[in-house]
Coordinates of C-alpha atoms in Angstrom, one line a residue:
X1 CA -12.2 -18.0 15.4
X2 CA -13.9 -16.3 18.3
X3 CA -17.6 -15.3 18.1
X4 CA -16.9 -11.6 18.5
X5 CA -15.8 -10.3 15.0
X6 CA -16.7 -6.8 15.5
X7 CA -13.1 -5.5 15.7
X8 CA -12.2 -7.2 12.4
X9 CA -15.3 -6.0 10.6
X10 CA -14.7 -2.3 11.7
X11 CA -11.0 -2.6 11.0
X12 CA -11.6 -4.0 7.5
X13 CA -14.3 -1.2 6.8
X14 CA -11.8 1.4 7.8
X15 CA -9.2 0.0 5.5
X16 CA -11.6 -0.4 2.6
X17 CA -12.4 3.3 3.0
X18 CA -8.7 4.1 3.0
X19 CA -8.2 2.0 -0.2
X20 CA -11.3 3.7 -1.8
X21 CA -13.1 0.2 -2.1
X22 CA -16.8 0.4 -2.2
X23 CA -18.5 -2.5 -0.5
X24 CA -21.7 -1.1 0.5
X25 CA -23.2 -3.8 2.8
X26 CA -21.8 -4.7 6.1
X27 CA -23.1 -8.3 5.9
X28 CA -20.8 -8.9 3.0
X29 CA -17.7 -8.1 5.0
X30 CA -19.0 -10.2 8.0
X31 CA -19.4 -13.1 5.5
X32 CA -15.9 -12.8 4.2
X33 CA -14.5 -12.7 7.7
X34 CA -16.5 -15.7 8.8
X35 CA -15.6 -17.8 5.8
X36 CA -11.9 -16.9 6.0
X37 CA -12.0 -17.9 9.6
X38 CA -13.1 -21.4 8.5
X39 CA -9.9 -21.7 6.5
X40 CA -11.3 -20.9 3.1
X41 CA -9.2 -19.0 0.4
X42 CA -10.2 -15.6 -0.6
X43 CA -10.9 -16.6 -4.2
X44 CA -13.2 -19.5 -3.1
X45 CA -15.0 -17.1 -0.8
X46 CA -15.6 -14.5 -3.5
X47 CA -17.0 -16.9 -6.1
X48 CA -19.4 -18.8 -4.0
X49 CA -23.2 -18.2 -4.5
X50 CA -23.8 -16.0 -1.5
X51 CA -21.3 -13.4 -2.6
X52 CA -22.3 -13.7 -6.2
X53 CA -25.9 -13.0 -5.3
X54 CA -25.2 -10.1 -3.1
X55 CA -22.3 -8.2 -4.9
X56 CA -21.7 -7.1 -8.4
X57 CA -18.8 -8.1 -10.6
X58 CA -17.1 -4.6 -10.0
X59 CA -17.2 -5.1 -6.3
X60 CA -15.8 -8.5 -6.5
X61 CA -13.0 -7.5 -8.9
X62 CA -12.0 -4.8 -6.5
X63 CA -11.2 -7.3 -3.8
X64 CA -9.9 -10.1 -6.0
X65 CA -7.7 -8.0 -8.3
X66 CA -6.1 -5.6 -5.7
X67 CA -3.2 -7.1 -3.6
X68 CA -3.6 -4.3 -1.1
X69 CA -7.2 -5.1 -0.3
X70 CA -6.4 -8.8 0.2
X71 CA -3.4 -7.8 2.4
X72 CA -5.6 -5.3 4.5
X73 CA -8.2 -8.2 5.1
X74 CA -5.4 -10.7 6.2
X75 CA -3.7 -8.0 8.5
X76 CA -6.8 -7.1 10.3
X77 CA -7.6 -10.8 10.9
X78 CA -4.1 -11.5 12.1
X79 CA -4.1 -8.3 14.3
X80 CA -7.2 -9.5 16.1
X81 CA -6.8 -13.3 16.1
X82 CA -3.3 -14.3 16.9
X83 CA -3.8 -17.8 15.8
X84 CA -5.2 -16.8 12.2
X85 CA -3.3 -18.5 9.4
X86 CA -3.1 -16.7 5.9
X87 CA -5.5 -18.4 3.6
X88 CA -4.6 -16.5 0.4
X89 CA -3.4 -18.4 -2.6
X90 CA 0.2 -18.5 -1.6
X91 CA 2.6 -16.9 0.7
X92 CA 3.9 -14.4 -1.8
X93 CA 1.2 -11.6 -1.8
X94 CA -1.7 -14.0 -2.3
X95 CA -0.8 -14.9 -5.8
X96 CA -1.3 -18.6 -6.8
X97 CA 1.2 -20.8 -8.6
X98 CA 1.0 -20.5 -12.4
X99 CA -1.4 -23.1 -13.8
X100 CA -0.2 -25.8 -16.2
X101 CA -1.3 -25.2 -19.9
X102 CA -2.3 -28.1 -22.2
X103 CA -1.4 -28.2 -25.9
X104 CA -4.7 -26.5 -26.7
X105 CA -4.0 -23.7 -24.2
X106 CA -6.4 -25.1 -21.6
X107 CA -5.5 -24.2 -17.9
X108 CA -5.2 -26.9 -15.1
X109 CA -6.0 -25.4 -11.7
X110 CA -3.1 -25.6 -9.5
X111 CA -5.6 -26.0 -6.5
X112 CA -8.0 -28.8 -7.5
X113 CA -6.7 -30.0 -10.8
X114 CA -9.7 -29.1 -12.8
X115 CA -9.1 -28.3 -16.6
X116 CA -10.4 -24.8 -17.7
X117 CA -10.6 -23.1 -21.1
X118 CA -7.7 -21.1 -22.3
X119 CA -9.6 -17.7 -21.7
X120 CA -10.5 -18.6 -17.9
X121 CA -9.2 -16.2 -15.1
X122 CA -10.8 -18.4 -12.4
X123 CA -11.3 -22.1 -12.0
X124 CA -14.9 -23.1 -12.8
X125 CA -14.8 -25.8 -10.0
X126 CA -13.2 -24.2 -6.9
X127 CA -13.0 -20.5 -7.9
X128 CA -9.3 -20.2 -7.5
X129 CA -7.5 -17.7 -9.6
X130 CA -5.7 -19.1 -12.6
X131 CA -4.0 -16.1 -14.3
X132 CA -1.8 -13.6 -12.5
X133 CA -2.6 -9.9 -12.9
X134 CA -0.6 -6.8 -13.4
X135 CA -1.2 -4.5 -10.3
X136 CA -0.6 -1.5 -12.6
X137 CA -3.9 -2.6 -14.4
X138 CA -6.0 -2.1 -11.2
X139 CA -8.3 0.8 -11.0
X140 CA -9.5 1.8 -7.4
X141 CA -13.2 2.7 -6.9
X142 CA -14.4 5.8 -5.3
X143 CA -17.9 7.5 -4.7
X144 CA -18.6 10.9 -6.3
X145 CA -18.6 12.7 -3.0
X146 CA -14.9 11.6 -2.5
X147 CA -13.4 13.7 -5.2
X148 CA -10.7 16.3 -4.6
X149 CA -12.2 19.7 -4.6
X150 CA -8.8 21.2 -5.6
X151 CA -7.8 24.9 -5.5
X152 CA -10.1 26.0 -8.3
X153 CA -9.3 27.2 -11.9
X154 CA -5.9 28.7 -12.2
X155 CA -4.9 31.0 -15.1
X156 CA -2.1 29.7 -17.3
X157 CA 0.6 32.2 -18.2
X158 CA -0.2 32.3 -21.9
X159 CA -3.5 33.2 -23.7
X160 CA -5.4 30.2 -25.1
X161 CA -8.0 30.4 -27.7
X162 CA -10.3 27.8 -29.5
X163 CA -11.8 24.8 -27.8
X164 CA -10.1 23.0 -25.0
X165 CA -10.3 21.2 -21.6
X166 CA -8.9 22.8 -18.6
X167 CA -8.0 20.7 -15.5
X168 CA -9.7 22.5 -12.6
X169 CA -8.8 20.0 -9.8
X170 CA -6.7 16.8 -9.3
X171 CA -3.1 15.7 -9.4
X172 CA -1.7 19.1 -8.7
X173 CA -2.2 20.1 -12.4
X174 CA -4.9 22.8 -11.9
X175 CA -5.0 25.2 -14.8
X176 CA -3.4 23.1 -17.2
X177 CA -5.0 23.5 -20.6
X178 CA -5.3 20.8 -23.4
X179 CA -6.4 22.0 -26.8
X180 CA -9.0 19.9 -28.8
X181 CA -7.5 20.3 -32.3
X182 CA -8.0 16.7 -33.6
X183 CA -10.9 14.5 -34.3
X184 CA -10.2 12.3 -31.1
X185 CA -8.7 13.0 -27.8
X186 CA -8.1 9.8 -25.6
X187 CA -8.1 10.2 -21.9
X188 CA -6.8 7.6 -19.3
X189 CA -4.1 6.4 -16.9
X190 CA -2.3 4.8 -19.9
X191 CA 0.8 6.7 -20.7
X192 CA -0.2 6.4 -24.3
X193 CA -3.3 8.5 -23.8
X194 CA -3.4 12.0 -25.4
X195 CA -4.4 13.3 -21.9
X196 CA -2.6 11.2 -19.3
X197 CA -4.2 11.4 -15.9
X198 CA -2.0 9.6 -13.3
X199 CA -4.3 8.5 -10.7
X200 CA -5.6 5.0 -9.7
X201 CA -9.1 6.2 -9.7
X202 CA -8.8 6.7 -13.5
X203 CA -9.0 3.7 -15.8
X204 CA -6.2 3.0 -18.3
X205 CA -8.5 3.7 -21.1
X206 CA -11.3 5.7 -19.5
X207 CA -12.9 8.2 -22.0
X208 CA -12.4 10.0 -25.2
X209 CA -13.5 13.3 -26.8
X210 CA -14.8 13.0 -30.3
X211 CA -15.2 15.8 -32.8
X212 CA -18.6 15.5 -34.5
X213 CA -19.0 18.0 -37.3
X214 CA -18.7 21.3 -35.3
X215 CA -19.5 19.9 -32.0
X216 CA -17.6 17.7 -29.4
X217 CA -18.9 14.7 -27.6
X218 CA -17.4 12.8 -24.6
X219 CA -17.7 9.0 -24.5
X220 CA -17.1 6.7 -21.6
X221 CA -14.9 3.7 -22.4
X222 CA -16.5 1.3 -20.0
X223 CA -14.5 2.9 -17.2
X224 CA -14.9 1.5 -13.5
X225 CA -15.6 4.8 -12.0
X226 CA -17.5 6.3 -15.0
X227 CA -17.4 9.7 -16.7
X228 CA -19.5 12.5 -15.4
X229 CA -20.8 15.6 -16.9
X230 CA -22.2 18.2 -14.5
X231 CA -22.2 15.5 -11.8
X232 CA -24.3 13.1 -13.9
X233 CA -22.8 9.8 -15.1
X234 CA -22.7 9.6 -18.8
X235 CA -22.1 7.0 -21.6
X236 CA -22.0 9.5 -24.4
X237 CA -22.6 13.3 -24.2
X238 CA -22.6 16.4 -26.4
X239 CA -20.6 19.0 -24.7
X240 CA -21.3 22.7 -24.2
X241 CA -19.2 25.5 -23.3
X242 CA -18.6 25.6 -19.5
X243 CA -19.6 21.9 -19.0
X244 CA -17.6 20.3 -16.0
X245 CA -16.3 16.7 -16.6
X246 CA -15.3 14.4 -13.8
X247 CA -12.9 11.6 -14.7
X248 CA -11.8 9.7 -11.7
X249 CA -10.7 12.2 -9.2
X250 CA -10.1 14.9 -11.9
X251 CA -12.3 17.8 -12.7
X252 CA -12.0 19.3 -16.1
X253 CA -13.9 22.2 -17.7
X254 CA -14.9 22.2 -21.4
X255 CA -14.2 25.7 -22.8
X256 CA -15.2 27.0 -26.3
X257 CA -14.0 30.0 -28.3
X258 CA -12.5 31.8 -25.2
X259 CA -9.6 34.0 -25.7
X260 CA -8.1 33.9 -22.3
X261 CA -8.6 31.9 -19.0

């Protein structure tokens, strides 16, 4: 690979921004490019000690578990270096062959043959991915400054009273109100959620609203992008009238005892 990798680094940085992938340090991208240029597989690169030391589990998962991100890296390399050969796990989208399972459920790595425990996602020896993933499970990351500001609060056609959430921005659903009439309201990208938010920045099981005696609390369910109340990330928070929640790229207002919005 040529010494000048600047075009590749800049191209990957732009593609990462387009895909809402947060890799904060440029040296990480440089390291990935250099290692791929030496013929290493992306799974190997992302599991080596240097990457493990300088990135978080979340950042590594954003790359390894998102086929679009792997494809972006490969395409930028191929665009700049005509002789570059794909080094992902297989020709079909970077997905490795399914590993052989032993009678006890153990997984034999298709790359190096190492036997791994039944709950392993990556080979303990070479770092190759063992288990295929469902792209629908992938949640993209974003920074709080990237959220859609939307068109502001719209008024529904009918009057609403009681306690409810109103979608203020995100997904073209501005003004939609959801009543908080039960003890628990689940929120996420899973179609089974009580409040279904169809956006890749929302985790499948992102958060929930819990009724606690006469109050309501919001609780984050270990989501990738977190749950924010009034722009502060929270794990569990008691809600007050007028609080603004941010879940993925959606903004929601918590409203209590209002006759009309």
